[in-house]
Coordinates of C-alpha atoms in Angstrom, one line a residue:
X95 CA 0.0 0.0 0.0
X96 CA 2.8 2.3 0.9
X97 CA 4.7 1.8 -2.4
X98 CA 1.6 2.3 -4.5
X99 CA 0.7 5.6 -2.7
X100 CA 4.3 6.9 -3.2
X101 CA 4.2 6.1 -7.0
X102 CA 0.9 7.9 -7.3
X103 CA 2.3 10.9 -5.5
X104 CA 5.4 11.0 -7.7
X105 CA 3.2 11.0 -10.8
X106 CA 1.1 13.8 -9.4
X107 CA 4.2 16.0 -8.8
X108 CA 5.5 15.2 -12.3
X109 CA 2.3 16.3 -13.9
X110 CA 2.3 19.5 -11.7
X111 CA 5.9 20.3 -12.9
X112 CA 4.9 19.8 -16.5
X113 CA 1.9 22.2 -16.1
X114 CA 4.0 24.7 -14.2
X115 CA 6.7 24.6 -16.9
X116 CA 4.1 25.1 -19.6
X117 CA 2.7 28.2 -17.8
X118 CA 6.2 29.6 -17.3
X119 CA 7.0 29.1 -21.0
X120 CA 3.7 30.7 -22.0
X121 CA 4.4 33.8 -19.8
X122 CA 8.0 34.0 -21.1
X123 CA 7.0 33.9 -24.8
X124 CA 4.1 36.4 -24.1
X125 CA 6.5 38.8 -22.4
X126 CA 9.1 38.4 -25.0
X127 CA 6.6 39.0 -27.7
X128 CA 5.5 42.2 -26.0
X129 CA 9.0 43.4 -25.5
X130 CA 9.9 42.6 -29.1
X131 CA 6.8 44.5 -30.3
X132 CA 7.7 47.4 -28.0
X133 CA 11.3 47.4 -29.2
X134 CA 10.3 47.6 -32.8
X135 CA 8.2 50.7 -32.5
X136 CA 9.1 54.3 -31.4
X137 CA 8.4 55.6 -27.9
X138 CA 5.4 58.0 -27.5
X139 CA 6.0 61.6 -28.4
X140 CA 6.0 63.8 -25.2
X141 CA 3.3 66.5 -25.2
X142 CA 3.5 69.9 -23.5
X143 CA 5.7 70.0 -20.3
X144 CA 4.7 67.3 -18.0
X145 CA 5.3 66.7 -14.3
X146 CA 8.2 68.7 -12.8
X147 CA 11.1 66.8 -11.4
X148 CA 11.7 68.7 -8.2
X149 CA 15.4 67.8 -7.9
X150 CA 16.3 69.2 -11.2
X151 CA 14.0 72.2 -10.9
X152 CA 15.7 73.1 -7.6
X153 CA 19.1 72.6 -9.1
X154 CA 18.2 74.8 -12.1
X155 CA 17.1 77.6 -9.9
X156 CA 20.4 77.5 -8.1
X157 CA 22.5 77.2 -11.3
X158 CA 21.1 80.3 -13.0
X159 CA 22.2 82.4 -10.1
X160 CA 25.9 82.1 -10.9
X161 CA 25.2 83.9 -14.2
X162 CA 24.1 86.9 -12.2
X163 CA 27.2 86.6 -10.0
X164 CA 29.4 86.9 -13.1
X165 CA 27.8 90.0 -14.5
X166 CA 29.9 93.1 -15.0
X167 CA 28.7 96.7 -15.5
X168 CA 25.9 98.6 -13.8
X169 CA 23.8 95.9 -12.4
X170 CA 20.0 96.0 -12.9
X171 CA 17.6 94.5 -10.3
X172 CA 20.6 93.0 -8.6
X173 CA 19.6 90.0 -6.4
X174 CA 23.1 89.1 -5.3
X175 CA 23.7 91.0 -2.1
X176 CA 27.5 90.8 -2.2
X177 CA 27.8 92.0 -5.8
X178 CA 27.7 95.7 -7.0
X179 CA 28.6 97.7 -10.1
X180 CA 32.0 97.1 -11.6
X181 CA 34.1 97.6 -14.7
X182 CA 32.0 100.6 -15.7
X183 CA 34.8 102.1 -17.8
X184 CA 35.5 99.0 -19.8
X185 CA 35.9 100.0 -23.5
X186 CA 36.4 103.7 -22.8
X187 CA 39.9 103.7 -24.5
X188 CA 38.1 102.9 -27.8
X189 CA 35.1 105.1 -26.9
X190 CA 33.0 101.9 -26.6
X191 CA 30.7 100.7 -23.8
X192 CA 32.0 97.3 -22.9
X193 CA 30.9 97.5 -19.3
X194 CA 28.5 94.5 -19.6
X195 CA 29.4 91.0 -20.4
X196 CA 30.5 88.4 -17.8
X197 CA 33.7 87.7 -16.0
X198 CA 35.2 84.5 -17.2
X199 CA 35.6 82.5 -14.0
X200 CA 37.0 83.3 -10.6
X201 CA 38.9 86.2 -12.0
X202 CA 37.8 89.5 -13.6
X203 CA 38.8 88.9 -17.2
X204 CA 36.4 89.2 -20.1
X205 CA 37.5 86.6 -22.6
X206 CA 35.4 86.9 -25.7
X207 CA 35.9 83.3 -27.0
X208 CA 34.4 81.4 -24.1
X209 CA 31.9 84.2 -23.4
X210 CA 30.5 83.9 -26.9
X211 CA 30.3 80.1 -26.4
X212 CA 28.3 80.7 -23.2
X213 CA 25.8 82.8 -25.1
X214 CA 25.5 80.2 -27.9
X215 CA 24.8 77.4 -25.5
X216 CA 22.3 79.5 -23.5
X217 CA 20.5 80.3 -26.7
X218 CA 20.4 76.7 -27.7
X219 CA 19.0 75.7 -24.3
X220 CA 16.3 78.3 -24.5
X221 CA 15.3 77.3 -28.1
X222 CA 15.0 73.6 -27.2
X223 CA 13.8 73.9 -23.6
X224 CA 12.4 77.3 -23.1
X225 CA 8.9 75.9 -22.3
X226 CA 10.5 73.7 -19.6
X227 CA 12.4 76.7 -18.2
X228 CA 9.2 78.6 -18.1
X229 CA 7.4 75.8 -16.2
X230 CA 9.8 76.5 -13.3
X231 CA 10.0 80.3 -13.7
X232 CA 13.6 80.3 -15.1
X233 CA 13.1 81.4 -18.7
X234 CA 13.1 85.1 -17.9
X235 CA 16.3 85.0 -15.8
X236 CA 18.1 82.9 -18.4
X237 CA 17.0 85.2 -21.2
X238 CA 18.2 88.2 -19.2
X239 CA 21.6 86.6 -18.7
X240 CA 21.9 85.9 -22.4
X241 CA 21.1 89.5 -23.3
X242 CA 23.7 90.7 -20.8
X243 CA 26.3 89.0 -22.9
X244 CA 24.9 89.8 -26.4
X245 CA 24.6 93.5 -25.5
X246 CA 28.4 93.3 -24.8
X247 CA 29.1 91.3 -28.0
X248 CA 27.2 93.8 -30.2
X249 CA 29.2 96.7 -28.7
X250 CA 32.4 94.7 -29.1
X251 CA 31.8 94.7 -32.9
X252 CA 32.0 98.4 -33.9
X253 CA 32.8 97.9 -37.6
X254 CA 32.4 95.0 -40.0
X255 CA 36.0 93.7 -39.6
X256 CA 36.9 94.6 -36.1
X257 CA 35.9 92.6 -33.0
X258 CA 37.2 93.2 -29.5
X259 CA 37.8 89.8 -28.0
X260 CA 39.3 90.6 -24.6
X261 CA 39.0 93.2 -21.8
X262 CA 41.7 93.3 -19.2
X263 CA 45.3 92.1 -18.9
X264 CA 45.5 88.5 -17.8
X265 CA 48.9 89.1 -16.2
X266 CA 47.7 92.2 -14.3
X267 CA 44.4 90.6 -13.4
X268 CA 46.0 87.4 -12.1
X269 CA 48.4 89.4 -10.0
X270 CA 45.5 90.8 -7.9
X271 CA 43.1 89.2 -5.5
X272 CA 40.3 91.7 -5.0
X273 CA 36.5 92.2 -5.4
X274 CA 35.5 93.3 -8.9
X275 CA 33.9 96.4 -7.4
X276 CA 37.3 97.5 -6.1
X277 CA 39.3 97.1 -9.3
X278 CA 41.5 100.1 -10.2
X279 CA 43.9 98.4 -12.6
X280 CA 44.1 99.4 -16.3
X281 CA 41.8 97.3 -18.4
X282 CA 43.4 97.2 -21.9
X283 CA 41.4 96.0 -25.0
X284 CA 42.4 93.4 -27.5
X285 CA 40.9 93.1 -31.0
X286 CA 41.0 90.9 -34.1
X287 CA 40.9 92.6 -37.5
X288 CA 41.9 92.1 -41.1
X289 CA 45.7 92.2 -40.3
X290 CA 45.3 90.1 -37.0
X291 CA 42.5 87.8 -37.9
X292 CA 40.6 85.6 -35.5
X293 CA 38.3 83.3 -37.5
X294 CA 37.6 81.1 -34.5
X295 CA 36.5 83.8 -32.1
X296 CA 34.7 85.8 -34.8
X297 CA 32.7 82.8 -36.0
X298 CA 31.8 81.8 -32.4
X299 CA 30.5 85.3 -31.9
X300 CA 28.5 85.0 -35.1
X301 CA 27.0 81.7 -33.8
X302 CA 26.1 83.4 -30.5
X303 CA 24.4 86.3 -32.2
X304 CA 22.6 84.2 -34.8
X305 CA 21.3 81.8 -32.2
X306 CA 20.3 84.7 -29.9
X307 CA 18.4 86.4 -32.8
X308 CA 16.1 83.4 -32.7
X309 CA 15.6 83.6 -29.0
X310 CA 14.5 87.3 -29.2
X311 CA 12.7 87.1 -32.5
X312 CA 9.1 87.1 -31.1
X313 CA 9.7 89.3 -28.1
X314 CA 11.9 92.0 -29.6
X315 CA 12.1 91.9 -33.4
X316 CA 14.3 95.0 -33.7
X317 CA 16.9 93.6 -31.3
X318 CA 16.7 90.3 -33.1
X319 CA 17.4 92.0 -36.4
X320 CA 20.4 93.8 -34.9
X321 CA 21.8 90.5 -33.6
X322 CA 21.3 88.8 -37.0
X323 CA 22.9 91.7 -38.9
X324 CA 26.1 91.5 -36.7
X325 CA 26.1 87.7 -37.0
X326 CA 26.1 87.9 -40.8
X327 CA 28.9 90.5 -40.8
X328 CA 31.0 88.6 -38.4
X329 CA 30.6 85.3 -40.3
X330 CA 31.7 87.1 -43.5
X331 CA 34.7 88.6 -41.7
X332 CA 35.6 85.2 -40.1
X333 CA 35.4 83.3 -43.4
X334 CA 37.1 85.9 -45.6
X335 CA 40.1 86.7 -43.3
X336 CA 41.0 83.2 -42.1
X337 CA 43.4 82.7 -39.3
X338 CA 43.4 81.6 -35.7
X339 CA 43.3 84.2 -33.0
X340 CA 45.8 82.2 -31.0
X341 CA 48.3 82.8 -33.8
X342 CA 47.4 86.4 -34.3
X343 CA 47.5 87.1 -30.5
X344 CA 50.0 84.5 -28.9
X345 CA 49.2 85.8 -25.4
X346 CA 45.8 84.1 -25.4
X347 CA 47.4 80.7 -25.8
X348 CA 48.0 80.5 -22.0
X349 CA 44.4 80.9 -21.3
X350 CA 42.0 80.0 -24.1
X351 CA 44.1 78.6 -26.9
X352 CA 42.1 77.6 -30.0
X353 CA 43.1 74.4 -31.6
X354 CA 41.5 75.3 -34.9
X355 CA 38.8 77.4 -36.5
X356 CA 37.0 75.0 -38.9
X357 CA 34.6 73.8 -36.3
X358 CA 33.5 77.4 -35.5
X359 CA 32.9 78.1 -39.2
X360 CA 30.6 75.1 -39.5
X361 CA 28.9 75.8 -36.2
X362 CA 28.3 79.5 -37.1
X363 CA 27.0 78.6 -40.6
X364 CA 24.7 76.0 -39.0
X365 CA 23.2 78.6 -36.7
X366 CA 22.9 81.1 -39.5
X367 CA 21.0 78.5 -41.5
X368 CA 18.5 78.1 -38.7
X369 CA 18.2 81.8 -38.2
X370 CA 17.8 82.7 -41.9
X371 CA 16.7 79.5 -43.7
X372 CA 19.1 80.8 -46.4
X373 CA 20.3 77.7 -48.2
X374 CA 23.7 79.2 -48.9
X375 CA 24.6 78.4 -45.3
X376 CA 23.5 74.8 -45.8
X377 CA 25.6 74.7 -49.0
X378 CA 28.5 76.1 -46.9
X379 CA 28.4 73.2 -44.4
X380 CA 27.7 70.5 -47.0
X381 CA 30.2 71.7 -49.7
X382 CA 33.9 72.1 -49.6
X383 CA 34.0 73.5 -46.1
X384 CA 32.3 70.3 -44.8
X385 CA 34.9 68.2 -46.6
X386 CA 37.7 70.3 -45.2
X387 CA 36.6 70.7 -41.6
X388 CA 33.8 68.2 -40.6
X389 CA 36.0 65.2 -39.9
X390 CA 32.9 63.0 -40.4
X391 CA 32.8 59.8 -38.4
X392 CA 35.3 60.9 -35.8
X393 CA 33.6 61.7 -32.5
X394 CA 34.9 64.7 -30.6
X395 CA 34.2 66.3 -27.2
X396 CA 31.9 69.4 -27.2
X397 CA 33.6 72.4 -25.5
X398 CA 34.4 76.1 -25.7
X399 CA 37.3 75.1 -28.0
X400 CA 35.7 72.4 -30.2
X401 CA 32.1 72.8 -31.6
X402 CA 32.1 69.9 -34.0
X403 CA 29.9 67.6 -31.9
X404 CA 27.5 70.5 -31.3
X405 CA 27.4 71.3 -35.0
X406 CA 26.7 67.6 -35.8
X407 CA 23.8 67.5 -33.4
X408 CA 22.4 70.8 -34.6
X409 CA 22.6 69.7 -38.2
X410 CA 21.0 66.4 -37.3
X411 CA 18.0 68.5 -36.3
X412 CA 17.6 69.4 -40.0
X413 CA 17.9 65.8 -40.9
X414 CA 15.2 64.8 -38.3
X415 CA 12.8 67.7 -39.0
X416 CA 13.8 69.6 -42.2
X417 CA 12.1 69.7 -45.6
X418 CA 12.9 66.7 -47.8
X419 CA 14.9 68.8 -50.3
X420 CA 17.3 69.6 -47.5
X421 CA 17.1 66.7 -45.1
X422 CA 17.7 64.1 -47.8
X423 CA 21.2 65.4 -48.5
X424 CA 23.8 62.7 -48.4
X425 CA 26.3 65.0 -46.8
X426 CA 23.8 66.1 -44.2
X427 CA 23.4 62.4 -43.3
X428 CA 27.2 62.3 -42.7
X429 CA 26.7 64.9 -40.0
X430 CA 23.9 62.8 -38.5
X431 CA 26.0 59.7 -38.6
X432 CA 28.8 61.5 -36.9
X433 CA 26.4 62.7 -34.2
X434 CA 25.3 59.1 -33.7
X435 CA 29.0 58.1 -33.3
X436 CA 29.2 60.7 -30.6
X437 CA 26.1 59.3 -28.9
X438 CA 27.4 55.7 -29.2
X439 CA 30.6 56.8 -27.5
X440 CA 28.6 58.1 -24.6
X441 CA 26.3 55.2 -24.0
X442 CA 28.0 53.0 -21.4
X443 CA 26.8 49.7 -22.9
X444 CA 27.6 50.6 -26.5
X445 CA 30.3 48.6 -28.2
X446 CA 32.1 51.8 -29.0
X447 CA 31.6 53.4 -25.5
X448 CA 34.5 55.6 -24.3
X449 CA 36.6 54.1 -21.5
X450 CA 37.4 57.6 -20.3
X451 CA 35.2 57.4 -17.2
X452 CA 35.5 57.3 -13.4
X453 CA 34.6 54.1 -11.5
X454 CA 31.1 55.6 -10.8
X455 CA 30.5 56.3 -14.5
X456 CA 31.3 60.0 -14.9
X457 CA 32.8 60.8 -18.2
X458 CA 36.3 62.1 -17.4
X459 CA 38.5 63.7 -20.0
X460 CA 40.6 66.3 -18.3
X461 CA 41.9 67.0 -14.7
X462 CA 41.4 70.7 -15.3
X463 CA 37.7 71.6 -15.1
X464 CA 36.8 67.9 -15.3
X465 CA 33.0 68.5 -15.2
X466 CA 32.9 70.5 -18.4
X467 CA 33.0 67.5 -20.7
X468 CA 30.5 65.2 -18.9
X469 CA 27.9 67.9 -18.5
X470 CA 28.3 69.2 -22.1
X471 CA 28.1 65.6 -23.3
X472 CA 25.0 64.9 -21.3
X473 CA 23.4 68.1 -22.7
X474 CA 24.0 66.9 -26.3
X475 CA 22.8 63.4 -25.4
X476 CA 19.4 64.6 -24.0
X477 CA 18.9 66.9 -27.0
X478 CA 19.6 64.0 -29.4
X479 CA 17.2 61.7 -27.5
X480 CA 14.5 64.4 -27.7
X481 CA 15.1 64.7 -31.5
X482 CA 14.6 61.0 -31.8
X483 CA 11.4 61.0 -29.6
X484 CA 9.8 64.0 -31.3
X485 CA 10.5 62.6 -34.8
X486 CA 9.4 59.1 -33.8
X487 CA 12.8 57.5 -34.5
X488 CA 12.7 54.3 -32.5
X489 CA 16.4 53.4 -32.1
X490 CA 20.0 54.2 -32.6
X491 CA 22.4 51.5 -33.8
X492 CA 25.9 51.3 -32.4
X493 CA 27.9 48.6 -34.2
X494 CA 24.9 46.3 -34.4
X495 CA 23.5 47.0 -30.9
X496 CA 20.4 49.1 -30.7
X497 CA 19.6 51.8 -28.1
X498 CA 16.5 53.8 -27.6
X499 CA 16.1 57.5 -26.8
X500 CA 15.5 56.5 -23.1
X501 CA 19.0 55.1 -23.0
X502 CA 20.5 58.5 -24.0
X503 CA 18.3 60.2 -21.4
X504 CA 19.4 57.7 -18.8
X505 CA 23.1 58.5 -19.5
X506 CA 22.3 62.2 -19.2
X507 CA 20.6 61.6 -15.9
X508 CA 23.6 59.7 -14.6
X509 CA 25.9 62.6 -15.3
X510 CA 23.6 65.1 -13.8
X511 CA 23.0 63.0 -10.7
X512 CA 26.8 62.6 -10.2
X513 CA 27.2 66.4 -10.2
X514 CA 24.3 66.8 -7.8
X515 CA 25.6 64.4 -5.2
X516 CA 25.2 60.8 -6.3
X517 CA 28.9 60.2 -6.1
X518 CA 31.3 58.5 -3.6
X519 CA 31.8 61.8 -1.8
X520 CA 28.0 62.3 -1.5
X521 CA 28.8 65.9 -2.3
X522 CA 27.2 68.3 -4.8
X523 CA 29.6 70.0 -7.2
X524 CA 26.9 72.7 -7.8
X525 CA 27.5 75.2 -5.1
X526 CA 24.4 76.0 -3.1
X527 CA 22.6 72.8 -4.0
X528 CA 22.1 70.1 -1.4
X529 CA 23.5 69.9 2.1
X530 CA 27.1 69.4 1.2
X531 CA 29.0 71.4 -1.5
X532 CA 32.4 73.1 -1.9
X533 CA 33.0 75.8 0.7
X534 CA 36.3 77.2 -0.6
X535 CA 35.4 78.1 -4.2
X536 CA 38.3 79.7 -6.1
X537 CA 36.4 83.0 -6.7
X538 CA 37.7 86.4 -5.8
X539 CA 34.3 88.1 -5.0
X540 CA 33.0 85.1 -3.1
X541 CA 36.2 84.8 -0.9
X542 CA 36.4 88.5 0.3
X543 CA 33.9 89.9 2.8
X544 CA 31.9 92.9 1.4
X545 CA 33.1 95.1 4.2
X546 CA 36.8 94.3 3.7
X547 CA 39.0 97.1 2.5
X548 CA 41.6 95.6 0.2
X549 CA 43.8 96.6 -2.7
X550 CA 45.3 94.5 -5.4
X551 CA 48.0 92.8 -3.3
X552 CA 46.7 92.6 0.3
X553 CA 43.6 90.7 -0.8
X554 CA 45.7 87.6 -1.2
X555 CA 45.2 86.9 2.5
X556 CA 41.7 85.8 1.5
X557 CA 43.0 83.5 -1.1
X558 CA 45.3 81.9 1.5
X559 CA 42.6 81.8 4.2
X560 CA 41.5 78.3 5.3
X561 CA 38.1 79.7 6.3
X562 CA 35.0 79.0 4.1
X563 CA 34.1 81.7 1.7
X564 CA 32.1 84.5 3.4
X565 CA 29.9 84.8 0.3
X566 CA 28.3 81.7 -1.3
X567 CA 28.9 81.6 -5.1
X568 CA 25.4 80.2 -5.6
X569 CA 25.1 78.1 -8.8
X570 CA 28.8 77.8 -9.4
X571 CA 29.7 74.5 -11.1
X572 CA 33.3 73.9 -9.8
X573 CA 36.0 72.1 -11.8
X574 CA 35.2 68.8 -10.3
X575 CA 36.8 65.5 -9.2
X576 CA 40.0 63.8 -10.2
X577 CA 39.9 60.5 -12.1
X578 CA 39.9 58.6 -8.8
X579 CA 36.9 60.7 -7.7
X580 CA 38.7 62.6 -5.0
X581 CA 38.3 66.3 -4.5
X582 CA 40.3 68.7 -2.5
X583 CA 38.2 71.6 -1.3
X584 CA 40.9 74.3 -1.2
X585 CA 40.7 77.8 -2.6
X586 CA 44.3 77.4 -3.9
X587 CA 43.2 74.3 -5.8
X588 CA 41.9 76.2 -8.9
X589 CA 42.1 73.0 -10.9
X590 CA 39.2 71.6 -9.0
X591 CA 37.5 74.5 -7.2
X592 CA 37.3 77.2 -9.8
X593 CA 34.0 77.7 -11.5
X594 CA 33.5 79.2 -15.0
X595 CA 30.7 80.9 -16.8
X596 CA 30.7 78.5 -19.7
X597 CA 30.3 75.6 -17.2
X598 CA 27.2 77.4 -16.1
X599 CA 25.8 77.5 -19.6
X600 CA 26.0 73.7 -20.1
X601 CA 24.6 72.8 -16.6
X602 CA 21.7 75.2 -17.1
X603 CA 21.1 73.6 -20.5
X604 CA 21.3 70.1 -19.1
X605 CA 19.1 70.8 -16.1
X606 CA 16.5 72.6 -18.3
X607 CA 16.2 69.4 -20.3
X608 CA 15.7 67.3 -17.3
X609 CA 13.2 69.5 -15.4
X610 CA 10.4 67.8 -17.2
X611 CA 9.6 66.3 -20.6
X612 CA 8.2 67.9 -23.7
X613 CA 8.4 67.5 -27.4
X614 CA 10.9 69.7 -29.1
X615 CA 9.8 72.3 -31.7
X616 CA 10.4 71.1 -35.3
X617 CA 11.7 74.5 -36.2
X618 CA 13.2 77.4 -34.3
X619 CA 11.5 80.0 -36.5

């Protein structure tokens, strides 16, 4: 009796396992079928701005404040209690008003090359994500900061073939540690012209003014027209009188050395095409100049010095959304393929992923100002993902492996989250955001009490002080960590603790993209 009962029980369990196995297989194939079906189609197109992500909204509201901290000139509606009017006589030796603009970093120089890049990136961010900025009340402040720069750039271009590209002497400026409000040193001007050309800086300024003309087109048509007029003149000047400003003016090599001007020419022409819809600019980037300068298929890092990756993404916009007579161009497709190569290099699981990352996954290219590249890369990645979403392009192929727009956004989020505190130090590199952030930012104005009386030299005691800055440089994105993810919070450690205005532009752009989701406009005009 016992043996028969055991045999029957064994058979029962066997049948149960068969049934269970059949159920599991059925579920597996059903799920796989759904996943396969989902993978084959595009993700839904986002509508108007959706739910706000509080973390990124709070961070954006902090980040925009550093642009106000960096403003020179007679300040309007100043909300920064420890800042006042400064550099009011800038440009006077040439009978120009160059008092506006923004200081470059922790010093008081006005370097036109990175300043123009700052304006171009801010314009791009507004054009792509202005509705998302508006959802968290940051559109107006960012537009105001942009105009503060473009007002300066317009005045810095007094005639067709002259552009003032620097205010102040780097040697004199870096020999002082003082508040900008207390500056008494001579502020000499530096220009590029037909005999000392600066194609790179002139073209970048053209890009800044062309992109800004789109930002202000609906709100101030006269100002927009003025911006576009200067952009066209500067592009003609840059293209006709070719030469690097680093060659014409060797002194700039120590600070913002340009490694070439071809990228700026393509970048500027791309923005002028968007601003004018004049096909001659498209012919410029798809003709001989494209062959000479585009370096198709070779991914590069987007920065104040190299705009190729930015131009490739910007021209991909035409490929995604442009009219067929333009978007079907074989050469334009080369730009899009190059942009895709950039994206594939960023995606961690891509076969062509860059190995230049920290252990926690932060893209890491340079020990000086390390955060510039990951933040700029993340900004491009989220823009490209939104182009894909809004044009219903389902996937991106990287050497046979497919990725979706959500994968690019996930990468962008990972870089932003590292900056905001999801890192081994549990510290935010965005000053003023979170509970822990750098206290000894390499920044003259932030390091000196407002009631201190100092001159050029005796202010260095504040540089050497081990006390935290008396003024918080809200929104400053500092240089960032070393490859081993360590960070030394020392005012003398300018490699890691100095912020820059162009860093602010890319972090504002990235955070604006992440605040919420929305479809991008198919045209800027």
